[in-house]
Short mmCIF file of N, CA and C in Angstrom, two decimals:
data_model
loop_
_atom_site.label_atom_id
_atom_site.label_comp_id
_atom_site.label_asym_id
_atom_site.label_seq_id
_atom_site.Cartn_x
_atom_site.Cartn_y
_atom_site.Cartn_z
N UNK L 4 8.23 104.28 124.42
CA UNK L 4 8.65 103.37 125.46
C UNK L 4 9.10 102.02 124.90
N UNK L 5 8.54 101.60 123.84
CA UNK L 5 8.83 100.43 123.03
C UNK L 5 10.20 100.80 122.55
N UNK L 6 10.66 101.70 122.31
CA UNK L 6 12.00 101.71 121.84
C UNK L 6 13.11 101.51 122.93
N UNK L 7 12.67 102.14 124.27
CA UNK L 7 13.81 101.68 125.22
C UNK L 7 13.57 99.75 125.71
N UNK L 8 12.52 99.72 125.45
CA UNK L 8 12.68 98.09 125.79
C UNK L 8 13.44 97.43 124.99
N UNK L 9 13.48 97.73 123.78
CA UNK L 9 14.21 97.00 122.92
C UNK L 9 15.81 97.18 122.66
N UNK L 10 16.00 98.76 123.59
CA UNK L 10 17.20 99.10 123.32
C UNK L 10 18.07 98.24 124.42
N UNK L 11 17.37 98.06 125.67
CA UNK L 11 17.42 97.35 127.10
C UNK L 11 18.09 96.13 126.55
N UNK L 12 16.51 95.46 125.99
CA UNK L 12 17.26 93.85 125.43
C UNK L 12 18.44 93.06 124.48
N UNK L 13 18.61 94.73 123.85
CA UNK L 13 19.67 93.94 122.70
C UNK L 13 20.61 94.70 123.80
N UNK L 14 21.00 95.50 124.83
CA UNK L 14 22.53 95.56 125.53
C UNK L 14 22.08 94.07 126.59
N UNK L 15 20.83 93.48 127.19
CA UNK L 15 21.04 92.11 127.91
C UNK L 15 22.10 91.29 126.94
N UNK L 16 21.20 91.21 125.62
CA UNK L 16 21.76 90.06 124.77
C UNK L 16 23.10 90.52 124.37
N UNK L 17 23.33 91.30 124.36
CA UNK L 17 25.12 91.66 124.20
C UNK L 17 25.96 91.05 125.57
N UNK L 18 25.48 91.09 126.72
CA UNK L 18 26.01 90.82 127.61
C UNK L 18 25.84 89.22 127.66
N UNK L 19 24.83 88.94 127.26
CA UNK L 19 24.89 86.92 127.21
C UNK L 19 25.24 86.66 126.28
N UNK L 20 25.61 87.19 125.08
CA UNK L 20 25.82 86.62 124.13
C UNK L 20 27.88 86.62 124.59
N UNK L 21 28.41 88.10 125.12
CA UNK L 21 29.84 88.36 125.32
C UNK L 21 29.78 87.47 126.15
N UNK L 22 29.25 87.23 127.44
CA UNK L 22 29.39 86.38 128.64
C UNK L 22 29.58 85.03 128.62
N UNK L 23 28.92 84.50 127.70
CA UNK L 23 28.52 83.12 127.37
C UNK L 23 29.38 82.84 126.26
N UNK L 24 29.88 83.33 125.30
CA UNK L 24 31.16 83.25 124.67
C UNK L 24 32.34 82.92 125.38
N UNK L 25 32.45 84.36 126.32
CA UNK L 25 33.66 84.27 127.12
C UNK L 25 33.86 82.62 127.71
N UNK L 26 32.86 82.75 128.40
CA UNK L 26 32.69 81.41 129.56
C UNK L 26 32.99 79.76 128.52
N UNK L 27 32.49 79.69 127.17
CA UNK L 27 32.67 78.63 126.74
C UNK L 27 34.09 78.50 126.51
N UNK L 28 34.42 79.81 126.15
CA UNK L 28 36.09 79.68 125.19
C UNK L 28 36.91 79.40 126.27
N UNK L 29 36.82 80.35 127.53
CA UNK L 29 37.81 80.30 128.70
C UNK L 29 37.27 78.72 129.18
N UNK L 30 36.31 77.88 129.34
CA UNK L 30 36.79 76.57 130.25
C UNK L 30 37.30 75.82 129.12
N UNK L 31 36.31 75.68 127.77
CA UNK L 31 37.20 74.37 126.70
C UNK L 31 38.30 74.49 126.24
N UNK L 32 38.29 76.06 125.86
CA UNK L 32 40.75 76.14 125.18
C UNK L 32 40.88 77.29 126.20
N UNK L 33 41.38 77.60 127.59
CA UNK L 33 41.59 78.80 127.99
C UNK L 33 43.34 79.37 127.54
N UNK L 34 44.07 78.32 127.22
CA UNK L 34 45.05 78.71 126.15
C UNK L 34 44.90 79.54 125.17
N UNK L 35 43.96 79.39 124.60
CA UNK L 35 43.33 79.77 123.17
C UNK L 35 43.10 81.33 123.12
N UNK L 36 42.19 81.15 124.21
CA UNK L 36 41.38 82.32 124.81
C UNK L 36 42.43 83.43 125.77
N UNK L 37 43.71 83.03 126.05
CA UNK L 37 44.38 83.82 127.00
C UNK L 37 45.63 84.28 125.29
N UNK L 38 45.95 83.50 124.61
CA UNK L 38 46.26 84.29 123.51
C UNK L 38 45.40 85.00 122.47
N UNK L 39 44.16 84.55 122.79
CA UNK L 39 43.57 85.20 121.50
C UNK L 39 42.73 86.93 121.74
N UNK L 40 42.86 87.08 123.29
CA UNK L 40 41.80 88.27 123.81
C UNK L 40 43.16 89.14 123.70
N UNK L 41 43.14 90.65 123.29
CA UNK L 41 44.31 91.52 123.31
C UNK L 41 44.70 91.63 124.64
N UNK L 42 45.42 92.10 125.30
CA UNK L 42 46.60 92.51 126.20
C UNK L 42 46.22 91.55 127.78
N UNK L 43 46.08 90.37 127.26
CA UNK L 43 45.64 89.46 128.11
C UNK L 43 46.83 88.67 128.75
N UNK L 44 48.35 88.56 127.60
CA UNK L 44 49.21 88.24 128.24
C UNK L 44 49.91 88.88 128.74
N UNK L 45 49.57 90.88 128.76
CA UNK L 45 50.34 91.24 129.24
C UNK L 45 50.22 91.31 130.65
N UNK L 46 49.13 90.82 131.26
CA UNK L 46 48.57 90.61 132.73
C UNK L 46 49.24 89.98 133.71
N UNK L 47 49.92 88.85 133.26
CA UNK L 47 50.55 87.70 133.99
C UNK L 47 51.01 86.51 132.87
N UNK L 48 51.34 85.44 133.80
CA UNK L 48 51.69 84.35 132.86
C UNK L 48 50.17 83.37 132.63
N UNK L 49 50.26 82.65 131.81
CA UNK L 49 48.83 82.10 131.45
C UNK L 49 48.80 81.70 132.78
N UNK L 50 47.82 81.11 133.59
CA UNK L 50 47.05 80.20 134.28
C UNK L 50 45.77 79.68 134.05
N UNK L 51 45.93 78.24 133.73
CA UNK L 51 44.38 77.94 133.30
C UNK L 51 43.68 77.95 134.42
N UNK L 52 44.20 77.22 135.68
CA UNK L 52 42.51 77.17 136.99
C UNK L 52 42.17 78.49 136.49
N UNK L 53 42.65 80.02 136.54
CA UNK L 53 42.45 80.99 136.97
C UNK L 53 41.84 81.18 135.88
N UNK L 54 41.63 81.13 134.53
CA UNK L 54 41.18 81.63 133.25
C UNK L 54 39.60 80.95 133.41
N UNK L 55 39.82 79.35 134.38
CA UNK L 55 38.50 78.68 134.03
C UNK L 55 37.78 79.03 134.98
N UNK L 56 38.37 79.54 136.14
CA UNK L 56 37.54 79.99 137.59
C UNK L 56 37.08 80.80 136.64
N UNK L 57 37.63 81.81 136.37
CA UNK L 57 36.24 83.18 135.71
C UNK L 57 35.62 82.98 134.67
N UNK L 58 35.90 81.55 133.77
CA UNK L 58 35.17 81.88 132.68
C UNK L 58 33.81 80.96 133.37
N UNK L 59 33.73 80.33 134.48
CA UNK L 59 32.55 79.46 135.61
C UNK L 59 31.97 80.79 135.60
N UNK L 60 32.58 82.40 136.02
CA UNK L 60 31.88 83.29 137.16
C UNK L 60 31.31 83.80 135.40
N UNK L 61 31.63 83.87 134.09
CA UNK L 61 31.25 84.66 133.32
C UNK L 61 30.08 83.58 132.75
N UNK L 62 29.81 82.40 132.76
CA UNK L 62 28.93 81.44 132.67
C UNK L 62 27.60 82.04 133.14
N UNK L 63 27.86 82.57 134.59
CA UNK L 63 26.90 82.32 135.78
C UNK L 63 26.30 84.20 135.11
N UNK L 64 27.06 84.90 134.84
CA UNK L 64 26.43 86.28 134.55
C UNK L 64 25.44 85.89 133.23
N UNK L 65 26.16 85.15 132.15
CA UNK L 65 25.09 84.95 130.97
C UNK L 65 23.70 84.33 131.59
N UNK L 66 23.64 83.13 132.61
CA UNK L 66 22.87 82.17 132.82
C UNK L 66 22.29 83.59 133.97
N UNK L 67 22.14 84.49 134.43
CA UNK L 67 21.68 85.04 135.15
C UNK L 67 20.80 86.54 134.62
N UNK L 68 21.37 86.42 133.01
CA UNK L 68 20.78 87.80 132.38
C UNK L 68 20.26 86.76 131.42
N UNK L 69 19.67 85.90 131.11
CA UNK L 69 18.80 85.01 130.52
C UNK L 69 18.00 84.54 131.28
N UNK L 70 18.01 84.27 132.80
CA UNK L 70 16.92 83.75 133.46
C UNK L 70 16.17 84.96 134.04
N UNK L 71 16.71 86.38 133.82
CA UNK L 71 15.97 87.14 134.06
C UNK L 71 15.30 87.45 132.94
N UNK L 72 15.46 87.36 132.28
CA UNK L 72 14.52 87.60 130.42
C UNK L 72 13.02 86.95 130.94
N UNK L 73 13.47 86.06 131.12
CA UNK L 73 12.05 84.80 131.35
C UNK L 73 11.14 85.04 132.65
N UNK L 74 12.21 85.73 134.04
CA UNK L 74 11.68 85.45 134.90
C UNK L 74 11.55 86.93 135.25
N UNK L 75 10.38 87.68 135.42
CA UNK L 75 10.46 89.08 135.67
C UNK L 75 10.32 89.63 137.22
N UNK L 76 9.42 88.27 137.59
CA UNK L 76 9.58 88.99 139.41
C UNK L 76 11.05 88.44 139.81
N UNK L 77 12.04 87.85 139.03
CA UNK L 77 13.23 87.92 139.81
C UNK L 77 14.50 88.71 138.62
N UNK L 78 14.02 89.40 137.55
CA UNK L 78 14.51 90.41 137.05
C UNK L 78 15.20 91.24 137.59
N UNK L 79 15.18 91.98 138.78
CA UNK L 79 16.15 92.94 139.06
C UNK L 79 17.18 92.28 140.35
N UNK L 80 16.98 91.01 140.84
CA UNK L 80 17.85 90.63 141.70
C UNK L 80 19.04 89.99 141.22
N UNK L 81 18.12 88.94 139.81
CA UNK L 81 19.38 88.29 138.77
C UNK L 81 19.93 89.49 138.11
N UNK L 82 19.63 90.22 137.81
CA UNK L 82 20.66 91.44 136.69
C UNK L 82 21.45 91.84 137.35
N UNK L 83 21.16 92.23 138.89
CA UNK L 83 21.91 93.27 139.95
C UNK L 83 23.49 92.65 140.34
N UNK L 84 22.89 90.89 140.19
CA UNK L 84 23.86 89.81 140.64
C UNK L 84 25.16 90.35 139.39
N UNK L 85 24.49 90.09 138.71
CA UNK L 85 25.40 89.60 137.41
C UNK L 85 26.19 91.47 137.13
N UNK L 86 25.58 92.22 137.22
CA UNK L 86 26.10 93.00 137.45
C UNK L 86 27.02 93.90 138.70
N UNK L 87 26.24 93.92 139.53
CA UNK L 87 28.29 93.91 140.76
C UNK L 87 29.42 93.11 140.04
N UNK L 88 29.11 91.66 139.65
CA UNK L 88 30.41 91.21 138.72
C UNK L 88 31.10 91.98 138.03
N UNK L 89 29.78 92.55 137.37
CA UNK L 89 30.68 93.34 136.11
C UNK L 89 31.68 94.79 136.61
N UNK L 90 30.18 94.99 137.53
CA UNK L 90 30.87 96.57 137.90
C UNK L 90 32.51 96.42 138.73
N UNK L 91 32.57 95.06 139.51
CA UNK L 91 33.64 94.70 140.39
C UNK L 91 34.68 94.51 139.06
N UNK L 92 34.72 93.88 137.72
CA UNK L 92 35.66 93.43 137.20
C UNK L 92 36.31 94.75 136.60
N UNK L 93 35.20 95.68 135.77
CA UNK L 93 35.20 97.32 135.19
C UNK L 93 36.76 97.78 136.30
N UNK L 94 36.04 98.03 137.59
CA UNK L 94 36.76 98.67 139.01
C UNK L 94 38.02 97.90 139.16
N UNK L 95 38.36 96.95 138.98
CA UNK L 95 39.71 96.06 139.08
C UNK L 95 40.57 96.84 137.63
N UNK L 96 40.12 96.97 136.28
CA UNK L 96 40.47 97.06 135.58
C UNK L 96 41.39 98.80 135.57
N UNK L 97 40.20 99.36 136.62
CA UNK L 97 40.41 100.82 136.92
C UNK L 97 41.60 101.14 137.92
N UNK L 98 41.57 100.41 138.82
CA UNK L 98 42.18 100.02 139.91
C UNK L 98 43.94 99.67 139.03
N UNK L 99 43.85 98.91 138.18
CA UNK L 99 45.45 98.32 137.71
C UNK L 99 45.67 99.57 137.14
N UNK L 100 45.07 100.41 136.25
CA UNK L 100 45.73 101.60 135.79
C UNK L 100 45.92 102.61 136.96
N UNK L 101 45.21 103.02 138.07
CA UNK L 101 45.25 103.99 139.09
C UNK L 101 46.89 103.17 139.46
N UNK L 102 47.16 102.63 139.82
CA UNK L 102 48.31 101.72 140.39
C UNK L 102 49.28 101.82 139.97
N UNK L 103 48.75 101.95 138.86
CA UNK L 103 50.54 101.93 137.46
C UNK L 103 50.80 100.58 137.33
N UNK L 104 49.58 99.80 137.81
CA UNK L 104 50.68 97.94 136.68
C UNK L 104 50.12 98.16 135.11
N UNK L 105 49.40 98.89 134.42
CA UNK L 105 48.91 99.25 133.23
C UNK L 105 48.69 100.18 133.20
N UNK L 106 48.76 100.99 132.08
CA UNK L 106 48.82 102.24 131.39
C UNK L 106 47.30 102.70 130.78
N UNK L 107 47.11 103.80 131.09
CA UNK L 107 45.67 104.34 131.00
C UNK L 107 45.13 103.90 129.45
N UNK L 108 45.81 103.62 128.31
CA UNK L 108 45.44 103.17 126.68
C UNK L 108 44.67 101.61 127.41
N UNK L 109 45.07 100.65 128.18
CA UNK L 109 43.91 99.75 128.40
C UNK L 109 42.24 100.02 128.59
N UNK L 110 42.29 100.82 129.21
CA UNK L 110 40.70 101.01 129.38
C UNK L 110 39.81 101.48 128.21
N UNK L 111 40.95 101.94 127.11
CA UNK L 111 40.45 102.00 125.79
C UNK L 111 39.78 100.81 125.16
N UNK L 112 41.26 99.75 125.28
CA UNK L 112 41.17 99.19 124.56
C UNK L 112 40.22 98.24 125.16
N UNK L 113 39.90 97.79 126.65
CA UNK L 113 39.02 97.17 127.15
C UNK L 113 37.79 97.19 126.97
N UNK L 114 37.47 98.50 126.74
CA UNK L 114 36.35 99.39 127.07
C UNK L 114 35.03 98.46 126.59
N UNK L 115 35.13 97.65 125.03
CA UNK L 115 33.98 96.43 124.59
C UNK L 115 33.72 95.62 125.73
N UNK L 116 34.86 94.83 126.04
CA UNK L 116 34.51 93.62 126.55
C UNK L 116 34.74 93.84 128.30
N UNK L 117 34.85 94.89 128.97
CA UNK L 117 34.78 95.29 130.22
C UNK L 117 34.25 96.52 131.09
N UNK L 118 33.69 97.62 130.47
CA UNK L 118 33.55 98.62 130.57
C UNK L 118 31.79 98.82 130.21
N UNK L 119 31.72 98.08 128.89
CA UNK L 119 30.77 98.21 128.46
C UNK L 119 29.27 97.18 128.67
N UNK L 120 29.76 95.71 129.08
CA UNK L 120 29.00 95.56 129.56
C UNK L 120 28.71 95.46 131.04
N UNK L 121 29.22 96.77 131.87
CA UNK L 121 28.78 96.40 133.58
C UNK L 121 28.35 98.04 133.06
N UNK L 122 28.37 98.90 132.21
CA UNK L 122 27.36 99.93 131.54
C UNK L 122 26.20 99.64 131.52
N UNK L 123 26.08 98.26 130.88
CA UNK L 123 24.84 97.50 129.96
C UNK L 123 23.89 97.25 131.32
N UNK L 124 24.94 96.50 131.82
CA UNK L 124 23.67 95.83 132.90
C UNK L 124 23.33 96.90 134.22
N UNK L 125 24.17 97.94 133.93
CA UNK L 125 23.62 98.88 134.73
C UNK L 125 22.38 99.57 134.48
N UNK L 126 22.48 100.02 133.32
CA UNK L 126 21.16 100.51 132.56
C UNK L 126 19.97 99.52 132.73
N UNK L 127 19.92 98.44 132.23
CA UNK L 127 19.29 97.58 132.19
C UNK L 127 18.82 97.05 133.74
N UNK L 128 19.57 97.36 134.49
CA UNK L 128 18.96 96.67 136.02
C UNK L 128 17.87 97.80 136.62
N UNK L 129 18.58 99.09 136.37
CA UNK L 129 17.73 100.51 136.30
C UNK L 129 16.62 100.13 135.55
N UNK L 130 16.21 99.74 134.44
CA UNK L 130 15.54 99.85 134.14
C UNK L 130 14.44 99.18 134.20
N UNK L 131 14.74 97.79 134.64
CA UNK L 131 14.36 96.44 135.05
C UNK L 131 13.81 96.92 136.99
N UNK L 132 14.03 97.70 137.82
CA UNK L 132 14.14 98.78 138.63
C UNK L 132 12.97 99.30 138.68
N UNK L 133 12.75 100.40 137.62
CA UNK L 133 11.90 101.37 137.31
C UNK L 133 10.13 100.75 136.31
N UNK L 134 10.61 99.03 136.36
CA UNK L 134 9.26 98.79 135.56
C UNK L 134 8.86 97.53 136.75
N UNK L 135 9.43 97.38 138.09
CA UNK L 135 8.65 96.56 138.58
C UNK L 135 7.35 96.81 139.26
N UNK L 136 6.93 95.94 139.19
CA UNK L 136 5.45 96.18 139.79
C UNK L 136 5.44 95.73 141.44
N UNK L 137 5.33 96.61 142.46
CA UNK L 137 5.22 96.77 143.68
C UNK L 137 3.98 96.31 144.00
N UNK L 138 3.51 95.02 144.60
CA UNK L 138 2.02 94.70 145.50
C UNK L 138 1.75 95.82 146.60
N UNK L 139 0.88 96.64 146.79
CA UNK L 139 0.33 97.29 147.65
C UNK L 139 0.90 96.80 149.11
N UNK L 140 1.03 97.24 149.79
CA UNK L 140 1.30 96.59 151.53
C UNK L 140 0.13 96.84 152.02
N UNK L 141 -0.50 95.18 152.30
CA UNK L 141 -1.76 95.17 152.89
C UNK L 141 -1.08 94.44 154.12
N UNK L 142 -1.70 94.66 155.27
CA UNK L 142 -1.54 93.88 156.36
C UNK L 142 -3.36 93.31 156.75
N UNK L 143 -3.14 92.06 157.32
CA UNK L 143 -4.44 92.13 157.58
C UNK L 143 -5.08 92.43 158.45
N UNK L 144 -6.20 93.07 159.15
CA UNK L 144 -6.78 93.64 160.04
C UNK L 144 -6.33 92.58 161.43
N UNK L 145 -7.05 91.83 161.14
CA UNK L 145 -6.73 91.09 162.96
C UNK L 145 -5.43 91.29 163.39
N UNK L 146 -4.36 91.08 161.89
CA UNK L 146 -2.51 90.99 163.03
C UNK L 146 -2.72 92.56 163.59
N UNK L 147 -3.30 93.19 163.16
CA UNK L 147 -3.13 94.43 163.96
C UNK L 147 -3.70 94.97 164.81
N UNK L 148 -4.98 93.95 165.38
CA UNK L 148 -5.43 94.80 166.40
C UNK L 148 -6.48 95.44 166.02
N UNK L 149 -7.15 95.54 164.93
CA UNK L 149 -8.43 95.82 164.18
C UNK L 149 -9.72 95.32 163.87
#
């Protein structure tokens, strides 16, 4: 069991470590960052609001799979968060090839930095899921009439 915990934490820390990368590079050079990620210009023309709006939303996934590290009774609500992101961005990515504005070789080439971690935090929210600890449901005698 010690081995899946650890396998858990190093795909979190892949995801804060990618997330929190992303998020610094996209608000301080999102120039930088819109030439330097592969087939990023073939998307559109640069726009920075738009590069820095998501690299705010990829901020908020790192800062949300780190405060669940620390915080375990809110472990599976922060992961779950941060993950619909991911799974929503994965599904957009799926969505442009179903469409035909991109060609099915993207999801290859995506597959690290989009595919893989809304994988990560899927596993990991499952698993984060399957180790919480449930308080008994006590009610107390008088509200009921006892």
């Amino acid at each position: 069991m010690q081995a899946i915990k650890y396998l858990v934490l190093a795909m979190v820390w892949f995801n804060v470590v990618l997330a929190g990368w992303l998020s610094i590079h996209m608000l301080y050079d999102p120039e930088g960052w819109y030439y330097f990620v592969p087939g990023v210009t073939d998307t559109g023309f640069f726009n920075q609001h738009f590069i820095r709006d998501i690299g705010i939303i990829q901020g908020f996934v790192a800062i949300a799979f780190v405060l669940g590290l620390s915080r375990k009774e809110r472990r599976v609500e922060l992961w779950s968060a941060a993950t619909l992101w991911l799974i929503a961005h994965g599904a957009f990515h799926i969505w442009e090839v179903i469409v035909g504005i991109c060609s099915p070789s993207v999801i290859v080439r995506d597959f690290p930095a989009v595919s893989l971690p809304a994988a990560f935090g899927i596993i990991a929210t499952l698993w984060a899921c399957s180790r919480r600890q449930r308080a008994p449901l006590s009610v107390p005698a008088a509200s009921i009439g006892l």
